[in-house]
Coordinates of C-alpha atoms in Angstrom, one line a residue:
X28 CA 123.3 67.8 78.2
X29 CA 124.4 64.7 79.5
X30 CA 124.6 64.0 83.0
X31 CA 128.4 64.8 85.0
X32 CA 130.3 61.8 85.8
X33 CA 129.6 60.9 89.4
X34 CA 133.6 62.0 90.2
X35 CA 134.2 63.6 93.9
X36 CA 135.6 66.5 92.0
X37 CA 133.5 68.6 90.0
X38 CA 134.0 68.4 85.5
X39 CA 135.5 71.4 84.0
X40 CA 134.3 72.6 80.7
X41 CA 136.3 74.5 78.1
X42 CA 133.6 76.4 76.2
X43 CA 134.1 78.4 73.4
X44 CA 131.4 81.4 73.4
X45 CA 131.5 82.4 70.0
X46 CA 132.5 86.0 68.7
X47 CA 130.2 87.8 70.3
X48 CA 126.9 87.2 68.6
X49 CA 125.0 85.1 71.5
X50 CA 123.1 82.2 68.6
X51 CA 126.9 81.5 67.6
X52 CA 127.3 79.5 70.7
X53 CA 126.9 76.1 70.0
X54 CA 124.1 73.2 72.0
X55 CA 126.6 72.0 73.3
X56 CA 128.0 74.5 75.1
X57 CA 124.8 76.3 75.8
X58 CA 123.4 72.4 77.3
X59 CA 126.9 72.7 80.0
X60 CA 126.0 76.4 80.9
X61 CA 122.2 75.4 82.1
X62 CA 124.0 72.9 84.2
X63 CA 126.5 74.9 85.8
X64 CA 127.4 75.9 89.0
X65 CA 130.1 78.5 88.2
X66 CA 130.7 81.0 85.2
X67 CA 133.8 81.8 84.6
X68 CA 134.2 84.1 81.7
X69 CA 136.1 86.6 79.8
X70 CA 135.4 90.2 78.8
X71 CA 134.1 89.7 75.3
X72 CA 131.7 87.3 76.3
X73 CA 128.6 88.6 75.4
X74 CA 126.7 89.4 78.8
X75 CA 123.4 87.9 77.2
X76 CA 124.9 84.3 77.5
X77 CA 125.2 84.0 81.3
X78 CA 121.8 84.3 81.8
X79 CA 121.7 80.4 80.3
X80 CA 123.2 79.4 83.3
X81 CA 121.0 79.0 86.5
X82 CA 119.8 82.0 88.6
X83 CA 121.8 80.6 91.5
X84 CA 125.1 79.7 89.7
X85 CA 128.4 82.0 90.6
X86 CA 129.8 83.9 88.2
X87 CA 133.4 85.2 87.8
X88 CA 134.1 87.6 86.0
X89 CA 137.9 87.3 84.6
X90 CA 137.9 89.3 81.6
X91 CA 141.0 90.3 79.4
X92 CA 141.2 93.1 77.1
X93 CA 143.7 95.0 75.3
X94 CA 145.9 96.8 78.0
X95 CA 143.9 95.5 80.8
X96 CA 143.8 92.3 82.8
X97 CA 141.6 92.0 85.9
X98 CA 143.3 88.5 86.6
X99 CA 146.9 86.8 85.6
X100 CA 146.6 83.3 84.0
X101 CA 147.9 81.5 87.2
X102 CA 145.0 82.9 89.4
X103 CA 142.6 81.4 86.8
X104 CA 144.0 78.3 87.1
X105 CA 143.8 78.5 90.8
X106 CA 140.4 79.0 90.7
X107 CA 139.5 76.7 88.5
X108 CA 140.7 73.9 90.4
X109 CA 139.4 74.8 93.7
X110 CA 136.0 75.1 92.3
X111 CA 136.5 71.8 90.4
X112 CA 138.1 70.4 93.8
X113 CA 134.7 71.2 95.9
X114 CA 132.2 69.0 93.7
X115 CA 130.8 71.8 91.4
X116 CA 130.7 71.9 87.5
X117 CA 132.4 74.7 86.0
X118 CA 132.2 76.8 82.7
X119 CA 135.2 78.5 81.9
X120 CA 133.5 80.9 79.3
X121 CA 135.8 82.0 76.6
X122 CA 135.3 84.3 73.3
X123 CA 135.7 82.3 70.1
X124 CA 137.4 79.1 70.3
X125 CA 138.8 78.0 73.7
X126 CA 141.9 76.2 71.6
X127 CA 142.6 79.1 69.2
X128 CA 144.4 82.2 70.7
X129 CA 142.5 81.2 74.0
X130 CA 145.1 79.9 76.4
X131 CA 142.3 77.0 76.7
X132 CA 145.3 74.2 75.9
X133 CA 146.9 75.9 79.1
X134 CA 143.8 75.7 81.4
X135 CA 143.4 71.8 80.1
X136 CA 147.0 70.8 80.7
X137 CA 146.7 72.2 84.7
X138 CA 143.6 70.0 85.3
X139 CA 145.2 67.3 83.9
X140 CA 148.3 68.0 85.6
X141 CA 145.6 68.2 88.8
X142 CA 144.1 64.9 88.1
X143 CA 140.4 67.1 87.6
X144 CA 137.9 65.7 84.9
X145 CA 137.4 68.3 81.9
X146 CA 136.1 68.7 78.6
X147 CA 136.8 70.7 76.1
X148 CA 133.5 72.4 74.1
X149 CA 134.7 74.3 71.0
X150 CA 133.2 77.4 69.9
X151 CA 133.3 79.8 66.3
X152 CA 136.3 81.3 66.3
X153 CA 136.2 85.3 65.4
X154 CA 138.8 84.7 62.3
X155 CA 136.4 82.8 60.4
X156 CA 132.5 84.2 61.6
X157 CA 133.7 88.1 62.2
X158 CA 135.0 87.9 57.7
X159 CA 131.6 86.2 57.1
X160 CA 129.5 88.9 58.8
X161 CA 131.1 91.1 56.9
X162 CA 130.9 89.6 53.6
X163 CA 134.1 88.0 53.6
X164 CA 135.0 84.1 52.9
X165 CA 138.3 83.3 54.3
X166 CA 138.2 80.7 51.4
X167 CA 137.1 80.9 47.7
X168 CA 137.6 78.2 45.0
X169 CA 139.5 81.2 42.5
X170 CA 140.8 83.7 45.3
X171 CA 142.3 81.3 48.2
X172 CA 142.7 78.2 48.7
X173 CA 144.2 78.5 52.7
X174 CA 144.0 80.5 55.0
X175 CA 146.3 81.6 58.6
X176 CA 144.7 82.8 61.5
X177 CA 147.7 84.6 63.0
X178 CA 148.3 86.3 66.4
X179 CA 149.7 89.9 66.1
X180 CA 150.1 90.4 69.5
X181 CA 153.7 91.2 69.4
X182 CA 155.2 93.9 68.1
X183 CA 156.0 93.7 63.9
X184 CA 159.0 95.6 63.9
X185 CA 160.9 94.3 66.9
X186 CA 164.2 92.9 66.3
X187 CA 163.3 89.3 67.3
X188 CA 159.9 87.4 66.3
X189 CA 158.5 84.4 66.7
X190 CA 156.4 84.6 63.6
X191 CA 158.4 84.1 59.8
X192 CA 156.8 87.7 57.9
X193 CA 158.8 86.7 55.1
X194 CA 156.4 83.4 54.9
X195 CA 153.9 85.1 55.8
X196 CA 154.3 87.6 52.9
X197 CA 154.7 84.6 50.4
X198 CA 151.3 82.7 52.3
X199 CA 149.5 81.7 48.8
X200 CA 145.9 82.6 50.5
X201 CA 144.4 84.7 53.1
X202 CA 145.8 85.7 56.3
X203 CA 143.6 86.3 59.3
X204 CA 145.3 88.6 62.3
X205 CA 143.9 88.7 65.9
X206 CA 144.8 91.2 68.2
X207 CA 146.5 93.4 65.7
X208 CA 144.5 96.6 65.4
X209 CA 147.3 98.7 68.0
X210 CA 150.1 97.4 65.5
X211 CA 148.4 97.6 62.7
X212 CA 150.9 100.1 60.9
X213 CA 153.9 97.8 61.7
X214 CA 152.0 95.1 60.1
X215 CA 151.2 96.4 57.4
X216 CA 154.7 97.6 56.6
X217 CA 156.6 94.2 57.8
X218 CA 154.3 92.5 55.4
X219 CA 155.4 95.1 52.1
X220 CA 158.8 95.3 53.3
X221 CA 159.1 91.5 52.9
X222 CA 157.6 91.1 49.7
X223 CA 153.2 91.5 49.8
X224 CA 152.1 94.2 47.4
X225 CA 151.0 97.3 48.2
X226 CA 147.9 97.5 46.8
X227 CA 146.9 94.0 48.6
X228 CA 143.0 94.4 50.1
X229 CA 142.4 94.5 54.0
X230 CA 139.3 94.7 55.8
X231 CA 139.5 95.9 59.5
X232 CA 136.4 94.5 60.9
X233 CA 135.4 95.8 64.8
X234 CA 133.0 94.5 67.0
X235 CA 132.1 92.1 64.8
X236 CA 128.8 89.9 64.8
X237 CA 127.5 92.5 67.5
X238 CA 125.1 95.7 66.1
X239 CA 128.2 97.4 67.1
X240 CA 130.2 95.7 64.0
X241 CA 132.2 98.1 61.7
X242 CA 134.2 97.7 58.3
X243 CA 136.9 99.5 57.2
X244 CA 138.2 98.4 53.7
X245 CA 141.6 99.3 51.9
X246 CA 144.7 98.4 50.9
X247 CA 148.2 97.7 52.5
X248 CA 149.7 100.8 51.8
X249 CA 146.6 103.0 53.4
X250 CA 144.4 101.0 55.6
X251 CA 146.3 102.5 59.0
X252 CA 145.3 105.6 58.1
X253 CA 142.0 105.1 57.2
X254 CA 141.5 103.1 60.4
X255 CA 143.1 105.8 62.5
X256 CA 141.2 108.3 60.8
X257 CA 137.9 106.6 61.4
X258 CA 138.7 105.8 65.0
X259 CA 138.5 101.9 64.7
X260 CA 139.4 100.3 68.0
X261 CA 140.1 96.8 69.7
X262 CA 138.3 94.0 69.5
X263 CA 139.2 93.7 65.7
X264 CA 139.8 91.3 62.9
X265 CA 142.2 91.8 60.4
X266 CA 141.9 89.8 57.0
X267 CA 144.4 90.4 54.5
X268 CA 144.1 89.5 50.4
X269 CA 142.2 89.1 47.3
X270 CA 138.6 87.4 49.2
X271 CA 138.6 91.0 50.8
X272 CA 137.2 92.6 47.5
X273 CA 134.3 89.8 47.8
X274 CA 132.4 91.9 50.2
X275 CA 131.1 94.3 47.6
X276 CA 128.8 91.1 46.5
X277 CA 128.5 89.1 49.9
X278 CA 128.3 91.3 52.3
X279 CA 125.0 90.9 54.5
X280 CA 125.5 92.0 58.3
X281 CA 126.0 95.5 57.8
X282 CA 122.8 95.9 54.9
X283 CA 120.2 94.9 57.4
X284 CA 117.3 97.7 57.7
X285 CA 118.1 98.4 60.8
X286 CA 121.7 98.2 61.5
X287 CA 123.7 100.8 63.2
X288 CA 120.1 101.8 64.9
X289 CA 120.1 101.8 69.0
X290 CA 116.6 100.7 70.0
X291 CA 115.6 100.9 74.2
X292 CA 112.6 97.9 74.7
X293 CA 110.9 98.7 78.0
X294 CA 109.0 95.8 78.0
X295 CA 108.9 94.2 81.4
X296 CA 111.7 91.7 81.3
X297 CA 109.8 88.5 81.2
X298 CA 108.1 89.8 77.6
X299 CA 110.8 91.5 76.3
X300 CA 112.1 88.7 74.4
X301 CA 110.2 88.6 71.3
X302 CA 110.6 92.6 70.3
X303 CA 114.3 92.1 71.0
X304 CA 114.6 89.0 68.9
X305 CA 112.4 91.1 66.1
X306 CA 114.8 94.1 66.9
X307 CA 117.8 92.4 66.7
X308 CA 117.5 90.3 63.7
X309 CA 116.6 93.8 61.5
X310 CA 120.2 94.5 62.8
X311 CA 119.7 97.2 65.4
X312 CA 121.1 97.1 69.2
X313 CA 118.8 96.2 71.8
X314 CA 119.0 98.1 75.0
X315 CA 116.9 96.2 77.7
X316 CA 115.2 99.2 80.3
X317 CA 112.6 97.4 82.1
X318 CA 110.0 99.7 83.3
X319 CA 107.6 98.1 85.6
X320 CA 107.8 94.6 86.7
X321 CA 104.6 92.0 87.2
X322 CA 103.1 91.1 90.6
X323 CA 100.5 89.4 92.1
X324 CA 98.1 92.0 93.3
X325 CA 98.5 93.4 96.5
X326 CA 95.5 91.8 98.0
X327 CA 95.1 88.1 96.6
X328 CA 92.2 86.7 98.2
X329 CA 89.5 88.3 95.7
X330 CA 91.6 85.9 93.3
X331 CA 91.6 83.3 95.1
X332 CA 87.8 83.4 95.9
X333 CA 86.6 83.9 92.5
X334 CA 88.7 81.1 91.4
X335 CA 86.8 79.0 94.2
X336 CA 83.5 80.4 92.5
X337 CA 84.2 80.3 89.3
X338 CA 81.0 78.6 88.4
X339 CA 79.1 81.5 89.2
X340 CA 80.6 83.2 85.9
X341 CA 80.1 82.7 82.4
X342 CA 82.8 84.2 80.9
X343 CA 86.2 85.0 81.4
X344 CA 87.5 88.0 80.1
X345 CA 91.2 88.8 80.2
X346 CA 92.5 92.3 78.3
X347 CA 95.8 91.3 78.3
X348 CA 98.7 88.6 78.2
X349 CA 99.5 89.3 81.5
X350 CA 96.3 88.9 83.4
X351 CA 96.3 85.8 81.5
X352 CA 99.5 84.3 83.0
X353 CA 98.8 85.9 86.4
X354 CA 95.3 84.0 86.6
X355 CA 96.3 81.0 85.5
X356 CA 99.6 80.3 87.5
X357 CA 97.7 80.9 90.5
X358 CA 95.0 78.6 89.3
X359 CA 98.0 76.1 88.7
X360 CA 99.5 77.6 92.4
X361 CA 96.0 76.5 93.8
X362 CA 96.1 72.7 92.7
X363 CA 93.5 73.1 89.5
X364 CA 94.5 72.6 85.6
X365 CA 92.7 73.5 82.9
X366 CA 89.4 71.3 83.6
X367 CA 88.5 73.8 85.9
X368 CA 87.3 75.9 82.5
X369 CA 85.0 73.4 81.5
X370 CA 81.6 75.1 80.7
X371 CA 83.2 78.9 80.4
X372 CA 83.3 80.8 77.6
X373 CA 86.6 83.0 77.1
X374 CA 87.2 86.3 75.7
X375 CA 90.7 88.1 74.7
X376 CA 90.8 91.6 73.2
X377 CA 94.0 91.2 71.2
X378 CA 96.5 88.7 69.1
X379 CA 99.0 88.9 71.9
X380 CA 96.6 87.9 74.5
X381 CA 94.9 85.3 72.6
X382 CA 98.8 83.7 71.9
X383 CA 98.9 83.8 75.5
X384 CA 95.9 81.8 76.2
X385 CA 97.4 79.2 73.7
X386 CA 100.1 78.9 75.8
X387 CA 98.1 77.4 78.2
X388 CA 96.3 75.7 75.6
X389 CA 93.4 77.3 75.6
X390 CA 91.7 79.0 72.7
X391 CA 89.5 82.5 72.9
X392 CA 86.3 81.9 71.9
X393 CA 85.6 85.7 71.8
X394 CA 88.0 88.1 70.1
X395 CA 86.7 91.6 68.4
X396 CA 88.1 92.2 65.2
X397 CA 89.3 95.5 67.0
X398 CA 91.6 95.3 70.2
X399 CA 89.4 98.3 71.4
X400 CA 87.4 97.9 75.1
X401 CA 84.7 99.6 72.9
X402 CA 84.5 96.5 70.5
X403 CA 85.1 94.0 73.2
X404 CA 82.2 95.5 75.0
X405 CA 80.1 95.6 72.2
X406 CA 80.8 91.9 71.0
X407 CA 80.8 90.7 74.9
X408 CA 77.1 92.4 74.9
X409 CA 75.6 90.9 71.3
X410 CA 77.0 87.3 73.2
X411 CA 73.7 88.1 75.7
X412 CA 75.9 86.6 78.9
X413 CA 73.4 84.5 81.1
X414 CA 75.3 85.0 84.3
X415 CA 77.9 87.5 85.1
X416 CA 81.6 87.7 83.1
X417 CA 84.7 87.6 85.2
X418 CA 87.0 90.7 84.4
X419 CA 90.7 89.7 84.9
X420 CA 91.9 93.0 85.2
X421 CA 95.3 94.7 86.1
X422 CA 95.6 96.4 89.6
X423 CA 95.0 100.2 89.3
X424 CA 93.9 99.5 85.5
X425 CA 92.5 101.8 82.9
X426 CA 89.0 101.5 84.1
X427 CA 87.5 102.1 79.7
X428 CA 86.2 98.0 79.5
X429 CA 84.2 98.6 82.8
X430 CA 82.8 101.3 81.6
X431 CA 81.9 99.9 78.3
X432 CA 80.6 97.1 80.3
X433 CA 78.1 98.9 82.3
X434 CA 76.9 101.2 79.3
X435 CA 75.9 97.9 77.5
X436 CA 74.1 96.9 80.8
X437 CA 76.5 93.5 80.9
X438 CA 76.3 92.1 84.2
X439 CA 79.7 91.7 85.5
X440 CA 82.2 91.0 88.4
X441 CA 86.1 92.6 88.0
X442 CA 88.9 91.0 89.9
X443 CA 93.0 92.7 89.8
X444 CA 94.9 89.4 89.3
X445 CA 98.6 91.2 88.5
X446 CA 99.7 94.7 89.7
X447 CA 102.5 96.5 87.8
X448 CA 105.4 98.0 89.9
X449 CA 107.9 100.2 88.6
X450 CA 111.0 98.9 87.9
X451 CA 114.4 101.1 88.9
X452 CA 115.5 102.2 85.4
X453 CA 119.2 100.8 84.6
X454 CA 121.4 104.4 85.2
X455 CA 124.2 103.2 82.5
X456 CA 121.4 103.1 79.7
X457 CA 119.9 106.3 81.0
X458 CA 123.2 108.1 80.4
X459 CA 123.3 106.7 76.7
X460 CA 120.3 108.2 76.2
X461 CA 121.3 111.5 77.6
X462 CA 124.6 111.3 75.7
X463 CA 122.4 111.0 72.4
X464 CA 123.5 107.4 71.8
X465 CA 120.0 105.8 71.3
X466 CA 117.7 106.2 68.5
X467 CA 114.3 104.9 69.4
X468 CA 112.5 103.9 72.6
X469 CA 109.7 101.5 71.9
X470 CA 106.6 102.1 74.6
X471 CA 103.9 99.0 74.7
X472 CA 101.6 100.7 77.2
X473 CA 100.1 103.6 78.5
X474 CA 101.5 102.7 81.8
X475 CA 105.3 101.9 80.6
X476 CA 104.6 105.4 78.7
X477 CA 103.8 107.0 82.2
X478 CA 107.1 104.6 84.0
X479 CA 109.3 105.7 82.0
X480 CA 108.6 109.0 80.4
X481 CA 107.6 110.1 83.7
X482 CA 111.0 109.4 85.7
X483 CA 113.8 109.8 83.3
X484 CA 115.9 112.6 84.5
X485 CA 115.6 116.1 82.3
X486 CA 118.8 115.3 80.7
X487 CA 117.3 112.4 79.0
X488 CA 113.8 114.1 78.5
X489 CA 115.7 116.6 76.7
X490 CA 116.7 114.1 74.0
X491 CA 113.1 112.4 73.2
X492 CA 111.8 113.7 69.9
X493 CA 114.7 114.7 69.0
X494 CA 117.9 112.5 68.8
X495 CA 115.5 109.4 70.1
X496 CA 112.2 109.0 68.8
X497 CA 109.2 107.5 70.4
X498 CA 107.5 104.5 68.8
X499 CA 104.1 103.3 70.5
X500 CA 102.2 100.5 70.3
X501 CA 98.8 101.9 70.1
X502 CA 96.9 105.5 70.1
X503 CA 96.3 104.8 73.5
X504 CA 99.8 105.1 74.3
X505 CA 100.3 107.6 71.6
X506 CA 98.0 109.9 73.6
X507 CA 99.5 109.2 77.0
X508 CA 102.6 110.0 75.7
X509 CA 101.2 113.2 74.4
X510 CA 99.9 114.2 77.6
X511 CA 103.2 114.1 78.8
X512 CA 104.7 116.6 76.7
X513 CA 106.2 114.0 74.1
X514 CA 105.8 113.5 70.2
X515 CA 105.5 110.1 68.7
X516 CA 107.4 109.6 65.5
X517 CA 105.8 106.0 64.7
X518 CA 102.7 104.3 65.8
X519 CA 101.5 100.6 66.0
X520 CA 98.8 100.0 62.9
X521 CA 98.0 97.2 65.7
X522 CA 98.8 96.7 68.8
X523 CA 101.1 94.2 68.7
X524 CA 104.9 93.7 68.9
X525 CA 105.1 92.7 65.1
X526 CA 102.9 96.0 64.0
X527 CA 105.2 97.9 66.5
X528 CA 108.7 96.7 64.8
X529 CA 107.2 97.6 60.9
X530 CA 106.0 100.7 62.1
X531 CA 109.8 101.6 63.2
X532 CA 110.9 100.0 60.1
X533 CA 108.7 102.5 57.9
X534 CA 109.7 105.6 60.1
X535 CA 113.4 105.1 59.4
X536 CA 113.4 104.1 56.0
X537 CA 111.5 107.4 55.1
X538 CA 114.2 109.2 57.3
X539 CA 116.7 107.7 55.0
X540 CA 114.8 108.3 51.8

């Protein structure tokens, strides 16, 4: 993002968030929240967006939905400008398109009418992306050649109106309504009484772009009963005419393998990112329950001093990706770089640690075709070590690779470079689960296995293996989670995220099957 202009006051920006699906917003706007010093955003902003913005950036909520409004128009403004007025760049967040049914054009005119710098940053509105998620083109070379995005905020059948429904019944092309799922009945009916055949297609489409998206298809004359009936609520899209009956051989959103599926990650935060991106682009909800959390180890001198006497080891050893990071930070933290690795071997007994090392760019030059400490052992043992191997180990560890170690009479020295700590488990998800709303928790660990399966409340124990099914990484964790009384409905042919995601893949589609 370019640079603000060096003004006194702070720039404003417009943004336009998108629908609701976070990779709808555009560089643009994501480049002016990283710079930000205040959020200020609406309800349907997707939640996943702020965290663009820096950890020490304000953020407002301001939200408006249907029947609810936590603040009036004029208070925005207000705060807008005295934000803008003390030097700091703000993003006022808003769903879709700040210009289109946004009140953005309002917010612009009072900081020009305040002499404050803004831009304006558009975004995707919902009448065009929400249709195409659900197989819909608001446009089509034989079906329509124009489309209206209309408000139907006001009442249909009121005796006044400041929209023309006999123009609108006559449109040549598709009409687009926001806002309209409440009056939905009087719409339909104001649009037959003036002239729109009854057996014209609409698509009610909820939610849309989010996991949480939901179709209801029919015509004029029935689709306010079949959306009453199938308890459709606000936010909704409403596109009327012929493109509707292209979904049948479009649609897209809705097919994915694993839409409509509620999957809990309790990854520690800072990993999560590539399960949930798997996750979420097979269509399913991601719910983010961080178990433990990552810290340096109680004690850190026994770090810091074999980093000091690092050439008094051969190896390096790390068992996972994060005793990788945690070692290698500090050796950063310390003032070293890389070269301090000259002349050691490395070893890494799986994909996702070896990935890790690369991240650093360094490359394993040990990894067992088997992510076992058995096989690790057994390989570290045929490499006949001349002087000890370094164990990069986790505080409180499983202690199998030791073991291994000293059974294959490898000399060796183990140091705890991370610690996990248990994270306080997020009570809002905990109560889906209890309510039977989720469908799988994913476990990466014996130790998450233990955080988690160990402290939900009975309530939620109740539903695992039953409603939610447990999908591990490994047999490791598959047994852990036995121990504890649970069943495991799919397991990891590898332990890795990727292996994890097709296991849950083959679990459901035989469940459909």
């Amino acid at each position: 993002m370019s640079e603000p202009q060096s003004h006194a006051a702070g720039t404003v920006y417009l943004v336009g968030a998108g629908p609701g699906e976070p990779g709808l917003i555009t560089l643009r706007g994501a480049d002016c929240l990283r710079c930000a010093d205040v959020v200020v955003y609406d309800a349907l902003v997707n939640p996943r967006l702020l965290e663009l913005a820096p950890d020490a950036a304000e953020r407002v909520a301001v939200g408006k939905r249907h029947g609810k409004r936590s603040m009036p128009q004029e208070a925005i403004h207000e705060l807008l400008l005295r934000h803008a007025r003390a030097g700091k760049n703000v993003v006022r967040l808003k769903g879709g398109d700040p210009l289109v049914f946004g009140r953005g054009g309002e917010e612009a005119a009072a900081l020009r009418a305040a002499g404050l710098p803004y831009e304006i940053v558009p975004g995707v509105t919902a009448g065009v992306a929400v249709p195409a998620f659900a197989g819909i083109p608001v446009t089509h070379r034989e079906y329509a050649s124009a489309v209206a995005f209309v408000t139907a905020h006001e009442d249909p059948c009121k005796p006044s109106s400041t929209l023309d429904w006999p123009a609108l019944a006559r449109f040549p092309g598709t009409l687009v309504f926001y806002m309209g799922v409440a009056r939905l009945p009087g719409l339909a009916e104001a649009l037959q009484r003036h002239g729109m055949p009854a057996d014209t297609p609409v698509a009610v489409i909820a939610h849309g772009t989010t996991p949480a998206q939901r179709s209801v298809r029919g015509t004029l004359s029935d689709i306010a009963r079949q959306v009453e009936s199938e308890r459709v609520c606000a936010p909704a899209v409403i596109v009327v005419g012929r493109v509707v009956n292209l979904a049948d051989q479009v649609a897209w959103f809705e097919n994915r393998p694993l839409f409509g599926q509620r999957v809990v990650v309790t990854r520690p935060a800072h990993q999560a990112g590539g399960l949930v991106e798997q996750l979420a682009a097979l269509g399913s909800e991601v719910l983010e329950l961080p178990a433990v959390r990552i810290e340096p180890p109680a004690d850190g001198a026994p770090v810091d001093r074999a980093i000091a006497e690092l050439d008094d080891y051969g190896w390096l050893v790390f068992t996972s990706a994060n005793g990788v990071r945690s070692f290698l930070d500090r050796v950063r933290e310390l003032g070293h770089d890389a070269r301090l690795l000259g002349g050691h071997k490395i070893a890494a007994i799986g994909a996702a640690t070896s990935r890790e090392l690369e991240r650093y760019q360094l490359k394993a030059d040990l990894r067992p075709a088997e992510a076992r400490s058995e096989s690790l052992a057994a390989a570290l043992g045929q490499a006949g070590p001349k002087r000890p191997l370094l164990l990069l180990r986790a505080e409180q560890g499983r202690e199998v690779l030791a073991d291994d170690l000293r059974a294959a009479a490898v000399p060796f020295h183990e140091v705890a470079v991370y610690r996990s700590v248990e994270h306080e488990l997020d009570r809002a998800i905990l109560d889906r689960m209890a309510a039977g709303e989720v469908d799988w928790i994913t476990l990466t660990s014996a130790g998450i296995a233990r955080a988690v399966l160990g402290r939900v409340p009975s309530e939620v124990r109740a539903q695992i293996g039953k409603r939610i099914r447990v999908a591990s990484i490994s047999p490791i964790t598959s047994a852990t989670v036995r121990e504890l009384g649970g069943e495991v409905a799919a397991e990891a042919g590898s332990p890795s995220t990727e292996a994890l995601v097709q296991a849950i893949l083959y679990a459901s589609s035989r469940q459909v099957s």
